[in-house]
Amino acid sequence: MDDIKENSIHHMTVKICEELNKSPHYNKLFEDIQKLVITPSVKAEDFKNSLLKAMQDNGLEAQLKNTIYRFVKSKKKEVNSYDAFFRKCQIHWDKRIHKSLNSMCNELGINLAKPRITSDKEEISNKWTELSNYEVNIQKYRPVYAPKDFLEVLLNLKGPPDEKCTEGNSGWQFSQIPLKVKNLGDLRSFYSELSRGEHILTATNSLIMTSSFALFEEERISLGEKVLSKNYAPIAQEFLKKGCPRCLRAKMWTLLLGSDVRDYELKYFQMLKDHVLQYDLMIDKLIIKDITLTASNDDQYFVFEDVLFQVMLCFSRDSEVLKNLPSQPSFMQVVVKGKTGASENNTTTIVFPPSGVIPFHGFSMYAAPFCYIYDNPVDLYFSFRAFYLRYWHRLHRVCGNSQGIVSLCLQFEKLLQCFDPLLWNHFKKYNIPPLRLVIKWIMRAFSGHLPPEQLLSLWDLVLAYDSLEIVSLLAVAILIFRRDNLMKVSTLQNIEAVLADLSSIAVVPLLQMALMKDV
């Protein structure tokens, strides 16, 4: 048994070393360690121990540990016996999306990709910091799909063959999907700080400026600064469980996500910008249309539309996104003909889109809340990208992962039945699938639905517990909270009206009530 354990540790160590070698920051880390080795603090007669001590004193040990921590977070893989089934479903869905894109291009008489003409390139370059003034006709463009369309795909999953499956529910609920999800007892144990009703710093209690709150906030800021001085991601993750002061959120998230910006990131972002200037992608209009329909029309986010244009256009060009997704989506390859750079008749084949991600209606809202945390577009970009690669990609792709949209929908249904069978039966009586009411919340992790401060408190918890299951739990808690009004109405339109405004929702107290509630 010890031999097996040793081999496993050795295999993991080799894997981590290989990944470190590929990291863009490896050379800088190696150079820093080399410089440390020649200092008097590293002694030849006790090389190993003195080097480790010197690395610890100079912060390199924490840097290395954080790299390993993030590697484990990003590479952890759940093995599911139904992975092949879900992968097949996602490939089928990708083909439908690609067909829709091609149909739109044929309908509008445009190309998926082409080199930008000089005047267009110059206009975008000149208006880069105010892209809301960039004039482009997006009237005829339409979102490829919306959350309700994706829900239809999910509800029509027949489910892999399993004799335990319930038959006849397809099209209304998810019980035909044989995935294991946490029950209420599991969630209470997992979210122990919430279920114990511990004092958590939130935007809600900050509105009540009592002396006790001021003292608690001061304590949290002081503790948070100590955590940041340690520069160790696992400690930052624990810190977030009790809430994060606004003034420290940017640094905490950057530490946890490993999204700090150095020379490499600055050059990489410039490269993405250059790609935006060089190629006119059909997806650019979809992104502009999406931001125009969502963030630009939102009282909380319209002031950030220029930054969002920069971030989302660069994201569409980021091939690292495609490389780092756990299961790469299907993608198209497009031949681009025409004048590019110095060549008059250059022919280039590019992946469309380079990121592999086709945005749905509301996709840009994954990035919008980061505008409240980061002032610099480059800092914002790399934290958003890290968040997407760790969490958000699972919310609009068919997969069997416990953090994926299928599992979250199934968990929502089971929790609602557990919490309130009468409300569940009320929906069933009038043939209104509860998921139709909450899919837009779950797919966007409530972005654009909750006030920004409440939303950021929710996303603090996503990071703190490294889990998206809190999203399903909150969706159930909101329905229970609005139960009395929901029981009085019997049409989809009226039920949606009851749930339309979430501006009064206090996230943490509501989650605590749900986890502490007797069922």
Short mmCIF file of C-alpha atoms in Angstrom, two decimals:
data_model
loop_
_atom_site.label_atom_id
_atom_site.label_comp_id
_atom_site.label_asym_id
_atom_site.label_seq_id
_atom_site.Cartn_x
_atom_site.Cartn_y
_atom_site.Cartn_z
CA MET A 1 0.00 0.00 0.00
CA ASP A 2 2.86 2.40 0.86
CA ASP A 3 4.51 1.63 -2.47
CA ILE A 4 1.31 2.49 -4.33
CA LYS A 5 1.02 5.76 -2.39
CA GLU A 6 4.66 6.62 -3.10
CA ASN A 7 4.20 5.91 -6.81
CA SER A 8 1.07 8.06 -6.88
CA ILE A 9 2.88 10.98 -5.21
CA HIS A 10 5.84 10.57 -7.57
CA HIS A 11 3.54 10.51 -10.62
CA MET A 12 1.73 13.66 -9.44
CA THR A 13 5.05 15.41 -8.74
CA VAL A 14 6.32 14.63 -12.23
CA LYS A 15 3.05 15.86 -13.74
CA ILE A 16 3.22 19.12 -11.78
CA CYS A 17 6.86 19.66 -12.80
CA GLU A 18 5.94 19.13 -16.46
CA GLU A 19 3.11 21.67 -16.16
CA LEU A 20 5.39 24.14 -14.39
CA ASN A 21 7.87 23.88 -17.27
CA LYS A 22 5.08 24.91 -19.67
CA SER A 23 4.03 27.87 -17.52
CA PRO A 24 4.87 31.31 -18.93
CA HIS A 25 6.20 32.27 -15.49
CA TYR A 26 8.50 29.26 -15.11
CA ASN A 27 11.61 31.01 -16.47
CA LYS A 28 11.15 33.95 -14.08
CA LEU A 29 10.67 31.60 -11.09
CA PHE A 30 13.71 29.54 -12.10
CA GLU A 31 15.76 32.71 -12.53
CA ASP A 32 14.72 33.97 -9.07
CA ILE A 33 15.72 30.66 -7.48
CA GLN A 34 19.08 30.73 -9.30
CA LYS A 35 19.74 34.21 -7.94
CA LEU A 36 18.82 32.98 -4.47
CA VAL A 37 21.20 30.02 -4.69
CA ILE A 38 24.26 32.27 -5.06
CA THR A 39 23.40 34.37 -2.00
CA PRO A 40 25.12 33.77 1.38
CA SER A 41 21.85 32.52 2.88
CA VAL A 42 22.16 29.26 0.88
CA LYS A 43 25.01 27.15 2.22
CA ALA A 44 26.69 24.36 0.27
CA GLU A 45 27.09 22.11 3.34
CA ASP A 46 23.32 22.23 4.01
CA PHE A 47 22.06 23.06 0.55
CA LYS A 48 18.54 21.61 0.71
CA ASN A 49 17.47 23.02 4.08
CA SER A 50 19.13 26.41 3.59
CA LEU A 51 17.58 26.79 0.12
CA LEU A 52 14.10 25.94 1.43
CA LYS A 53 14.58 28.46 4.27
CA ALA A 54 15.77 31.14 1.83
CA MET A 55 12.81 30.46 -0.50
CA GLN A 56 10.45 30.79 2.45
CA ASP A 57 12.03 34.08 3.59
CA ASN A 58 11.87 35.53 0.08
CA GLY A 59 8.29 34.50 -0.71
CA LEU A 60 9.25 31.97 -3.39
CA GLU A 61 7.96 29.04 -1.37
CA ALA A 62 4.48 30.59 -1.18
CA GLN A 63 4.64 31.35 -4.91
CA LEU A 64 5.49 27.73 -5.68
CA LYS A 65 2.81 26.37 -3.33
CA ASN A 66 0.19 28.65 -4.90
CA THR A 67 1.14 27.42 -8.37
CA ILE A 68 0.67 23.80 -7.25
CA TYR A 69 -2.61 24.67 -5.48
CA ARG A 70 -4.02 26.26 -8.64
CA PHE A 71 -2.76 23.41 -10.80
CA VAL A 72 -4.64 20.90 -8.63
CA LYS A 73 -7.78 23.08 -8.75
CA SER A 74 -7.69 23.44 -12.52
CA LYS A 75 -6.74 19.85 -13.33
CA LYS A 76 -8.95 17.94 -10.91
CA LYS A 77 -11.12 15.61 -12.93
CA GLU A 78 -14.22 13.71 -11.99
CA VAL A 79 -14.60 10.30 -13.61
CA ASN A 80 -18.20 9.63 -14.47
CA SER A 81 -19.50 6.47 -16.11
CA TYR A 82 -21.80 8.65 -18.23
CA ASP A 83 -19.10 11.02 -19.54
CA ALA A 84 -19.24 9.53 -23.05
CA PHE A 85 -23.01 10.06 -23.18
CA PHE A 86 -22.80 13.71 -22.14
CA ARG A 87 -19.85 14.35 -24.46
CA LYS A 88 -21.89 13.00 -27.36
CA CYS A 89 -24.79 15.29 -26.41
CA GLN A 90 -22.48 18.32 -26.27
CA ILE A 91 -20.97 17.52 -29.68
CA HIS A 92 -24.49 17.34 -31.12
CA TRP A 93 -25.33 20.70 -29.51
CA ASP A 94 -22.10 22.26 -30.84
CA LYS A 95 -23.04 21.14 -34.36
CA ARG A 96 -26.45 22.78 -33.99
CA ILE A 97 -24.83 26.03 -32.87
CA HIS A 98 -22.36 25.95 -35.77
CA LYS A 99 -25.19 25.27 -38.22
CA SER A 100 -27.08 28.26 -36.81
CA LEU A 101 -23.99 30.47 -37.21
CA ASN A 102 -23.47 29.39 -40.81
CA SER A 103 -27.16 29.92 -41.59
CA MET A 104 -27.00 33.45 -40.19
CA CYS A 105 -23.91 34.19 -42.28
CA ASN A 106 -25.62 32.89 -45.45
CA GLU A 107 -28.74 34.87 -44.64
CA LEU A 108 -26.79 38.10 -44.11
CA GLY A 109 -24.28 37.44 -46.92
CA ILE A 110 -21.22 37.76 -44.69
CA ASN A 111 -18.13 35.70 -43.84
CA LEU A 112 -17.36 34.08 -40.50
CA ALA A 113 -13.96 35.80 -40.60
CA LYS A 114 -12.11 38.24 -42.82
CA PRO A 115 -9.18 40.67 -42.54
CA ARG A 116 -10.20 44.13 -41.39
CA ILE A 117 -9.87 46.93 -43.91
CA THR A 118 -7.41 49.67 -42.93
CA SER A 119 -10.06 52.29 -42.12
CA ASP A 120 -11.96 49.88 -39.84
CA LYS A 121 -8.73 48.88 -38.09
CA GLU A 122 -7.82 52.52 -37.49
CA GLU A 123 -11.29 53.35 -36.17
CA ILE A 124 -11.24 50.52 -33.63
CA SER A 125 -7.69 51.41 -32.59
CA ASN A 126 -8.60 55.08 -32.09
CA LYS A 127 -11.78 54.21 -30.19
CA TRP A 128 -10.33 51.31 -28.16
CA THR A 129 -11.11 52.93 -24.81
CA GLU A 130 -14.55 54.08 -25.96
CA LEU A 131 -15.78 51.26 -28.17
CA SER A 132 -19.41 52.12 -27.44
CA ASN A 133 -18.84 54.87 -30.05
CA TYR A 134 -17.65 52.37 -32.65
CA GLU A 135 -20.38 52.33 -35.27
CA VAL A 136 -21.36 48.91 -36.52
CA ASN A 137 -24.70 47.69 -37.81
CA ILE A 138 -25.88 44.90 -35.49
CA GLN A 139 -29.60 45.23 -36.11
CA LYS A 140 -29.89 42.05 -38.20
CA TYR A 141 -27.73 39.93 -35.90
CA ARG A 142 -29.47 37.74 -33.33
CA PRO A 143 -28.16 35.72 -30.38
CA VAL A 144 -27.35 32.15 -31.40
CA TYR A 145 -29.22 30.83 -28.36
CA ALA A 146 -30.63 31.93 -25.02
CA PRO A 147 -30.90 30.10 -21.65
CA LYS A 148 -34.43 28.93 -22.48
CA ASP A 149 -33.13 27.29 -25.69
CA PHE A 150 -30.38 25.51 -23.80
CA LEU A 151 -32.94 24.33 -21.23
CA GLU A 152 -34.91 22.66 -24.02
CA VAL A 153 -31.77 20.74 -24.95
CA LEU A 154 -31.23 19.69 -21.33
CA LEU A 155 -34.85 18.70 -20.73
CA ASN A 156 -34.80 16.56 -23.86
CA LEU A 157 -31.82 14.53 -22.71
CA LYS A 158 -33.18 11.00 -22.60
CA GLY A 159 -30.56 10.02 -20.06
CA PRO A 160 -28.04 7.20 -20.45
CA PRO A 161 -29.42 3.67 -20.05
CA ASP A 162 -29.99 2.96 -16.35
CA GLU A 163 -32.59 0.65 -14.92
CA LYS A 164 -33.02 2.92 -11.90
CA CYS A 165 -34.09 5.87 -14.02
CA THR A 166 -37.63 7.16 -13.81
CA GLU A 167 -39.38 6.96 -17.15
CA GLY A 168 -41.75 9.45 -18.66
CA ASN A 169 -40.36 12.62 -17.09
CA SER A 170 -38.37 13.88 -20.06
CA GLY A 171 -39.52 17.36 -21.01
CA TRP A 172 -40.59 18.31 -17.48
CA GLN A 173 -37.91 17.40 -14.96
CA PHE A 174 -34.45 15.89 -14.60
CA SER A 175 -35.12 12.74 -12.60
CA GLN A 176 -34.31 10.63 -15.67
CA ILE A 177 -30.64 11.68 -15.32
CA PRO A 178 -28.84 9.18 -13.04
CA LEU A 179 -26.33 11.61 -11.48
CA LYS A 180 -25.58 11.79 -7.78
CA VAL A 181 -25.99 15.23 -6.20
CA LYS A 182 -25.72 16.49 -2.63
CA ASN A 183 -28.85 16.33 -0.50
CA LEU A 184 -29.73 18.88 2.18
CA GLY A 185 -27.72 17.06 4.85
CA ASP A 186 -24.66 16.97 2.59
CA LEU A 187 -25.00 20.69 1.88
CA ARG A 188 -25.33 21.54 5.58
CA SER A 189 -22.13 19.68 6.26
CA PHE A 190 -20.32 21.16 3.26
CA TYR A 191 -21.40 24.75 3.96
CA SER A 192 -20.89 24.37 7.70
CA GLU A 193 -20.14 28.04 8.42
CA LEU A 194 -23.39 29.07 6.75
CA SER A 195 -25.50 26.31 8.31
CA ARG A 196 -24.22 27.22 11.79
CA GLY A 197 -25.43 30.77 11.27
CA GLU A 198 -21.99 32.26 11.88
CA HIS A 199 -21.48 36.02 11.53
CA ILE A 200 -20.49 36.73 7.92
CA LEU A 201 -19.48 40.11 6.52
CA THR A 202 -21.87 41.02 3.71
CA ALA A 203 -23.28 44.01 1.87
CA THR A 204 -26.52 43.52 3.85
CA ASN A 205 -25.09 44.03 7.31
CA SER A 206 -22.93 46.89 6.04
CA LEU A 207 -26.15 48.86 5.54
CA ILE A 208 -26.72 48.76 9.28
CA MET A 209 -23.81 50.86 10.51
CA THR A 210 -23.80 49.83 14.14
CA SER A 211 -20.72 49.94 16.32
CA SER A 212 -20.61 46.12 16.37
CA PHE A 213 -20.60 45.95 12.57
CA ALA A 214 -17.89 48.61 12.33
CA LEU A 215 -15.77 46.60 14.76
CA PHE A 216 -16.42 43.35 12.87
CA GLU A 217 -15.53 44.97 9.53
CA GLU A 218 -12.35 46.41 11.04
CA GLU A 219 -11.38 42.96 12.34
CA ARG A 220 -12.02 41.39 8.93
CA ILE A 221 -9.91 44.02 7.16
CA SER A 222 -7.07 43.54 9.64
CA LEU A 223 -7.21 39.75 9.31
CA GLY A 224 -7.50 40.01 5.52
CA GLU A 225 -4.36 42.12 5.29
CA LYS A 226 -2.48 39.50 7.32
CA VAL A 227 -3.78 36.77 4.98
CA LEU A 228 -2.61 38.73 1.95
CA SER A 229 0.80 39.28 3.53
CA LYS A 230 1.18 35.48 3.76
CA ASN A 231 0.45 35.27 0.00
CA TYR A 232 -0.92 31.73 0.36
CA ALA A 233 -4.05 30.89 -1.65
CA PRO A 234 -5.55 28.15 0.61
CA ILE A 235 -5.60 30.59 3.57
CA ALA A 236 -7.32 33.20 1.36
CA GLN A 237 -9.92 30.59 0.43
CA GLU A 238 -10.70 29.95 4.11
CA PHE A 239 -10.83 33.70 4.78
CA LEU A 240 -13.56 34.20 2.15
CA LYS A 241 -15.93 31.86 4.03
CA LYS A 242 -16.61 34.65 6.53
CA GLY A 243 -17.06 37.35 3.90
CA CYS A 244 -14.65 39.70 2.16
CA PRO A 245 -14.32 43.47 2.74
CA ARG A 246 -14.79 45.39 -0.50
CA CYS A 247 -11.37 47.02 -0.22
CA LEU A 248 -9.63 43.61 -0.23
CA ARG A 249 -11.73 41.70 -2.75
CA ALA A 250 -9.57 42.43 -5.81
CA LYS A 251 -6.40 41.22 -4.09
CA MET A 252 -8.11 38.16 -2.55
CA TRP A 253 -9.61 37.04 -5.87
CA THR A 254 -6.35 37.65 -7.71
CA LEU A 255 -4.45 35.56 -5.15
CA LEU A 256 -6.98 32.72 -5.32
CA LEU A 257 -7.25 32.72 -9.10
CA GLY A 258 -3.55 33.28 -9.79
CA SER A 259 -4.49 36.14 -12.10
CA ASP A 260 -1.85 38.69 -11.15
CA VAL A 261 -0.64 40.68 -14.15
CA ARG A 262 3.05 40.77 -15.02
CA ASP A 263 5.01 41.50 -18.20
CA TYR A 264 3.85 38.30 -19.89
CA GLU A 265 0.14 39.10 -19.31
CA LEU A 266 0.55 42.67 -20.58
CA LYS A 267 2.16 41.41 -23.79
CA TYR A 268 -0.45 38.67 -24.17
CA PHE A 269 -3.35 41.12 -23.82
CA GLN A 270 -1.73 43.36 -26.43
CA MET A 271 -1.47 40.35 -28.74
CA LEU A 272 -5.21 39.68 -28.28
CA LYS A 273 -5.94 43.33 -29.03
CA ASP A 274 -3.82 43.11 -32.19
CA HIS A 275 -5.86 40.08 -33.29
CA VAL A 276 -9.06 42.11 -32.79
CA LEU A 277 -7.59 44.85 -34.99
CA GLN A 278 -6.40 42.40 -37.63
CA TYR A 279 -9.46 40.17 -38.09
CA ASP A 280 -13.13 40.98 -38.37
CA LEU A 281 -14.97 37.98 -36.92
CA MET A 282 -18.69 37.50 -37.28
CA ILE A 283 -18.74 36.74 -33.55
CA ASP A 284 -17.69 40.36 -32.85
CA LYS A 285 -21.18 41.50 -33.81
CA LEU A 286 -22.73 38.87 -31.54
CA ILE A 287 -20.62 40.14 -28.64
CA ILE A 288 -21.47 43.78 -29.35
CA LYS A 289 -25.14 42.84 -29.68
CA ASP A 290 -25.06 40.90 -26.40
CA ILE A 291 -23.44 43.74 -24.43
CA THR A 292 -25.91 46.19 -26.01
CA LEU A 293 -28.91 44.06 -25.02
CA THR A 294 -27.71 43.28 -21.48
CA ALA A 295 -25.05 45.39 -19.72
CA SER A 296 -25.76 48.57 -21.71
CA ASN A 297 -29.42 48.35 -20.71
CA ASP A 298 -28.71 47.65 -17.04
CA ASP A 299 -28.65 50.55 -14.57
CA GLN A 300 -25.90 48.80 -12.61
CA TYR A 301 -23.55 48.08 -15.53
CA PHE A 302 -24.10 50.52 -18.43
CA VAL A 303 -21.18 52.70 -17.31
CA PHE A 304 -18.82 49.77 -17.93
CA GLU A 305 -19.81 49.00 -21.52
CA ASP A 306 -16.55 50.31 -23.02
CA VAL A 307 -14.45 48.06 -20.78
CA LEU A 308 -16.72 45.09 -21.51
CA PHE A 309 -16.28 45.58 -25.27
CA GLN A 310 -12.49 45.39 -24.83
CA VAL A 311 -12.58 42.38 -22.52
CA MET A 312 -15.10 40.30 -24.46
CA LEU A 313 -13.58 40.96 -27.89
CA CYS A 314 -10.17 39.92 -26.55
CA PHE A 315 -11.69 36.86 -24.85
CA SER A 316 -13.09 35.65 -28.18
CA ARG A 317 -9.51 35.64 -29.57
CA ASP A 318 -7.91 33.82 -26.63
CA SER A 319 -6.78 30.37 -27.80
CA GLU A 320 -5.60 29.56 -24.25
CA VAL A 321 -9.26 29.29 -23.26
CA LEU A 322 -9.81 26.50 -25.78
CA LYS A 323 -6.61 24.71 -24.70
CA ASN A 324 -7.50 24.80 -21.00
CA LEU A 325 -11.12 23.71 -21.09
CA PRO A 326 -11.44 20.23 -19.49
CA SER A 327 -13.28 18.83 -22.51
CA GLN A 328 -12.55 20.90 -25.57
CA PRO A 329 -15.65 22.05 -27.45
CA SER A 330 -16.07 21.32 -31.11
CA PHE A 331 -14.85 24.21 -33.22
CA MET A 332 -14.77 25.34 -36.82
CA GLN A 333 -11.77 26.20 -38.95
CA VAL A 334 -12.13 29.13 -41.30
CA VAL A 335 -9.94 30.03 -44.27
CA VAL A 336 -9.36 33.78 -44.33
CA LYS A 337 -8.43 35.21 -47.72
CA GLY A 338 -7.30 38.70 -48.47
CA LYS A 339 -4.81 41.33 -47.50
CA THR A 340 -3.31 40.78 -44.05
CA GLY A 341 -0.25 42.65 -42.87
CA ALA A 342 2.48 43.01 -45.50
CA SER A 343 1.16 40.28 -47.75
CA GLU A 344 -1.27 41.26 -50.47
CA ASN A 345 -2.94 37.89 -51.01
CA ASN A 346 -2.33 35.99 -47.83
CA THR A 347 -4.42 32.93 -47.01
CA THR A 348 -4.71 31.99 -43.35
CA THR A 349 -6.63 29.25 -41.58
CA ILE A 350 -7.89 30.20 -38.13
CA VAL A 351 -10.00 28.44 -35.51
CA PHE A 352 -13.41 30.08 -35.22
CA PRO A 353 -13.68 31.49 -32.70
CA PRO A 354 -10.10 31.12 -31.35
CA SER A 355 -11.45 30.75 -27.80
CA GLY A 356 -13.82 27.97 -28.91
CA VAL A 357 -16.68 29.71 -27.06
CA ILE A 358 -19.85 30.77 -28.88
CA PRO A 359 -21.63 33.33 -26.67
CA PHE A 360 -25.27 32.91 -25.73
CA HIS A 361 -27.65 35.75 -24.84
CA GLY A 362 -26.30 37.16 -21.57
CA PHE A 363 -22.79 35.71 -21.89
CA SER A 364 -21.11 39.08 -21.32
CA MET A 365 -22.70 39.22 -17.87
CA TYR A 366 -20.12 36.66 -16.72
CA ALA A 367 -17.57 39.48 -16.99
CA ALA A 368 -19.66 42.53 -16.04
CA PRO A 369 -19.46 42.17 -12.21
CA PHE A 370 -15.64 42.15 -12.38
CA CYS A 371 -15.90 45.83 -13.36
CA TYR A 372 -16.83 46.56 -9.74
CA ILE A 373 -13.61 44.91 -8.53
CA TYR A 374 -10.89 45.87 -11.01
CA ASP A 375 -10.10 49.32 -12.39
CA ASN A 376 -7.67 48.11 -15.03
CA PRO A 377 -9.06 46.20 -18.08
CA VAL A 378 -6.02 43.88 -18.13
CA ASP A 379 -6.40 42.94 -14.44
CA LEU A 380 -10.11 42.45 -15.04
CA TYR A 381 -9.51 40.30 -18.10
CA PHE A 382 -7.20 37.75 -16.50
CA SER A 383 -9.35 37.35 -13.37
CA PHE A 384 -12.47 36.92 -15.49
CA ARG A 385 -10.71 34.38 -17.71
CA ALA A 386 -9.49 32.41 -14.68
CA PHE A 387 -13.01 32.42 -13.21
CA TYR A 388 -14.47 31.27 -16.51
CA LEU A 389 -12.00 28.40 -16.86
CA ARG A 390 -12.58 27.27 -13.30
CA TYR A 391 -16.36 27.69 -13.09
CA TRP A 392 -18.44 29.48 -15.72
CA HIS A 393 -17.71 27.15 -18.67
CA ARG A 394 -19.65 24.41 -16.84
CA LEU A 395 -22.83 26.52 -16.85
CA HIS A 396 -23.45 26.43 -20.59
CA ARG A 397 -22.05 23.05 -21.60
CA VAL A 398 -23.59 19.58 -21.34
CA CYS A 399 -21.48 17.50 -18.96
CA GLY A 400 -21.84 15.02 -16.12
CA ASN A 401 -19.58 16.93 -13.71
CA SER A 402 -21.02 17.58 -10.24
CA GLN A 403 -20.43 21.30 -10.88
CA GLY A 404 -22.01 21.23 -14.34
CA ILE A 405 -25.35 22.67 -15.39
CA VAL A 406 -27.04 19.25 -15.57
CA SER A 407 -26.11 18.39 -11.97
CA LEU A 408 -27.07 21.86 -10.76
CA CYS A 409 -30.50 21.59 -12.39
CA LEU A 410 -31.03 18.13 -10.93
CA GLN A 411 -29.94 19.36 -7.52
CA PHE A 412 -32.31 22.33 -7.74
CA GLU A 413 -35.26 20.03 -8.45
CA LYS A 414 -34.45 17.60 -5.65
CA LEU A 415 -33.92 20.38 -3.13
CA LEU A 416 -37.20 22.08 -4.07
CA GLN A 417 -39.09 18.80 -3.66
CA CYS A 418 -37.38 18.28 -0.31
CA PHE A 419 -37.98 21.82 1.00
CA ASP A 420 -41.53 22.32 -0.22
CA PRO A 421 -43.45 19.42 -1.83
CA LEU A 422 -46.63 21.54 -1.91
CA LEU A 423 -44.97 24.26 -3.99
CA TRP A 424 -43.48 21.59 -6.28
CA ASN A 425 -46.93 20.04 -6.78
CA HIS A 426 -48.40 23.50 -7.39
CA PHE A 427 -46.01 23.94 -10.33
CA LYS A 428 -46.74 20.44 -11.55
CA LYS A 429 -50.50 20.95 -11.35
CA TYR A 430 -50.27 23.86 -13.78
CA ASN A 431 -47.58 22.17 -15.89
CA ILE A 432 -44.95 24.84 -15.20
CA PRO A 433 -41.48 23.29 -14.87
CA PRO A 434 -39.71 25.21 -12.06
CA LEU A 435 -36.48 25.09 -14.06
CA ARG A 436 -38.03 27.39 -16.65
CA LEU A 437 -38.23 30.00 -13.91
CA VAL A 438 -34.64 29.73 -12.69
CA ILE A 439 -32.52 28.55 -15.65
CA LYS A 440 -31.49 32.13 -16.48
CA TRP A 441 -30.38 32.60 -12.84
CA ILE A 442 -28.37 29.38 -12.79
CA MET A 443 -26.77 29.75 -16.23
CA ARG A 444 -25.53 33.26 -15.39
CA ALA A 445 -24.84 32.51 -11.70
CA PHE A 446 -27.37 35.31 -10.96
CA SER A 447 -25.33 37.99 -12.78
CA GLY A 448 -27.66 40.76 -13.91
CA HIS A 449 -30.40 39.51 -11.59
CA LEU A 450 -28.98 40.31 -8.15
CA PRO A 451 -27.62 43.74 -7.14
CA PRO A 452 -23.82 43.79 -7.69
CA GLU A 453 -22.82 43.74 -3.99
CA GLN A 454 -25.14 40.81 -3.28
CA LEU A 455 -23.85 39.03 -6.37
CA LEU A 456 -20.22 39.50 -5.35
CA SER A 457 -21.01 38.09 -1.90
CA LEU A 458 -22.42 35.02 -3.68
CA TRP A 459 -19.34 34.70 -5.88
CA ASP A 460 -17.14 35.07 -2.77
CA LEU A 461 -18.83 31.89 -1.55
CA VAL A 462 -18.30 30.14 -4.89
CA LEU A 463 -14.57 30.78 -4.50
CA ALA A 464 -14.52 30.08 -0.76
CA TYR A 465 -16.06 26.61 -1.11
CA ASP A 466 -14.83 26.00 -4.65
CA SER A 467 -18.32 24.94 -5.65
CA LEU A 468 -21.21 26.14 -7.81
CA GLU A 469 -23.79 24.21 -5.78
CA ILE A 470 -24.49 27.38 -3.81
CA VAL A 471 -26.18 28.72 -6.98
CA SER A 472 -28.78 25.93 -7.01
CA LEU A 473 -29.37 26.33 -3.28
CA LEU A 474 -29.97 30.07 -3.65
CA ALA A 475 -32.44 29.49 -6.51
CA VAL A 476 -34.45 27.17 -4.26
CA ALA A 477 -34.21 29.58 -1.31
CA ILE A 478 -35.63 32.43 -3.40
CA LEU A 479 -38.63 30.33 -4.49
CA ILE A 480 -39.29 29.36 -0.87
CA PHE A 481 -38.93 33.00 0.17
CA ARG A 482 -41.57 34.03 -2.41
CA ARG A 483 -43.70 30.95 -1.70
CA ASP A 484 -46.87 32.68 -0.50
CA ASN A 485 -47.16 34.81 -3.62
CA LEU A 486 -46.24 31.91 -5.92
CA MET A 487 -49.03 29.76 -4.48
CA LYS A 488 -51.56 32.48 -5.39
CA VAL A 489 -50.82 32.48 -9.13
CA SER A 490 -51.23 29.75 -11.72
CA THR A 491 -49.82 31.01 -15.02
CA LEU A 492 -46.23 31.16 -16.20
CA GLN A 493 -46.53 34.88 -16.88
CA ASN A 494 -47.76 35.68 -13.36
CA ILE A 495 -45.22 33.40 -11.70
CA GLU A 496 -42.41 35.09 -13.65
CA ALA A 497 -43.78 38.45 -12.50
CA VAL A 498 -43.50 37.34 -8.86
CA LEU A 499 -39.85 36.42 -9.43
CA ALA A 500 -38.90 39.28 -11.76
CA ASP A 501 -37.37 41.64 -9.20
CA LEU A 502 -34.58 40.27 -6.99
CA SER A 503 -33.29 43.67 -5.85
CA SER A 504 -34.46 43.05 -2.26
CA ILE A 505 -32.78 39.63 -1.94
CA ALA A 506 -30.14 39.38 0.80
CA VAL A 507 -28.01 36.43 -0.31
CA VAL A 508 -26.19 35.28 2.83
CA PRO A 509 -29.13 35.57 5.30
CA LEU A 510 -31.37 33.73 2.82
CA LEU A 511 -28.83 30.92 2.36
CA GLN A 512 -28.39 30.64 6.12
CA MET A 513 -32.15 30.41 6.66
CA ALA A 514 -32.40 27.70 3.99
CA LEU A 515 -29.60 25.61 5.51
CA MET A 516 -30.89 26.03 9.07
CA LYS A 517 -34.54 25.37 8.17
CA ASP A 518 -36.21 22.24 9.53
CA VAL A 519 -37.59 20.11 6.69
#
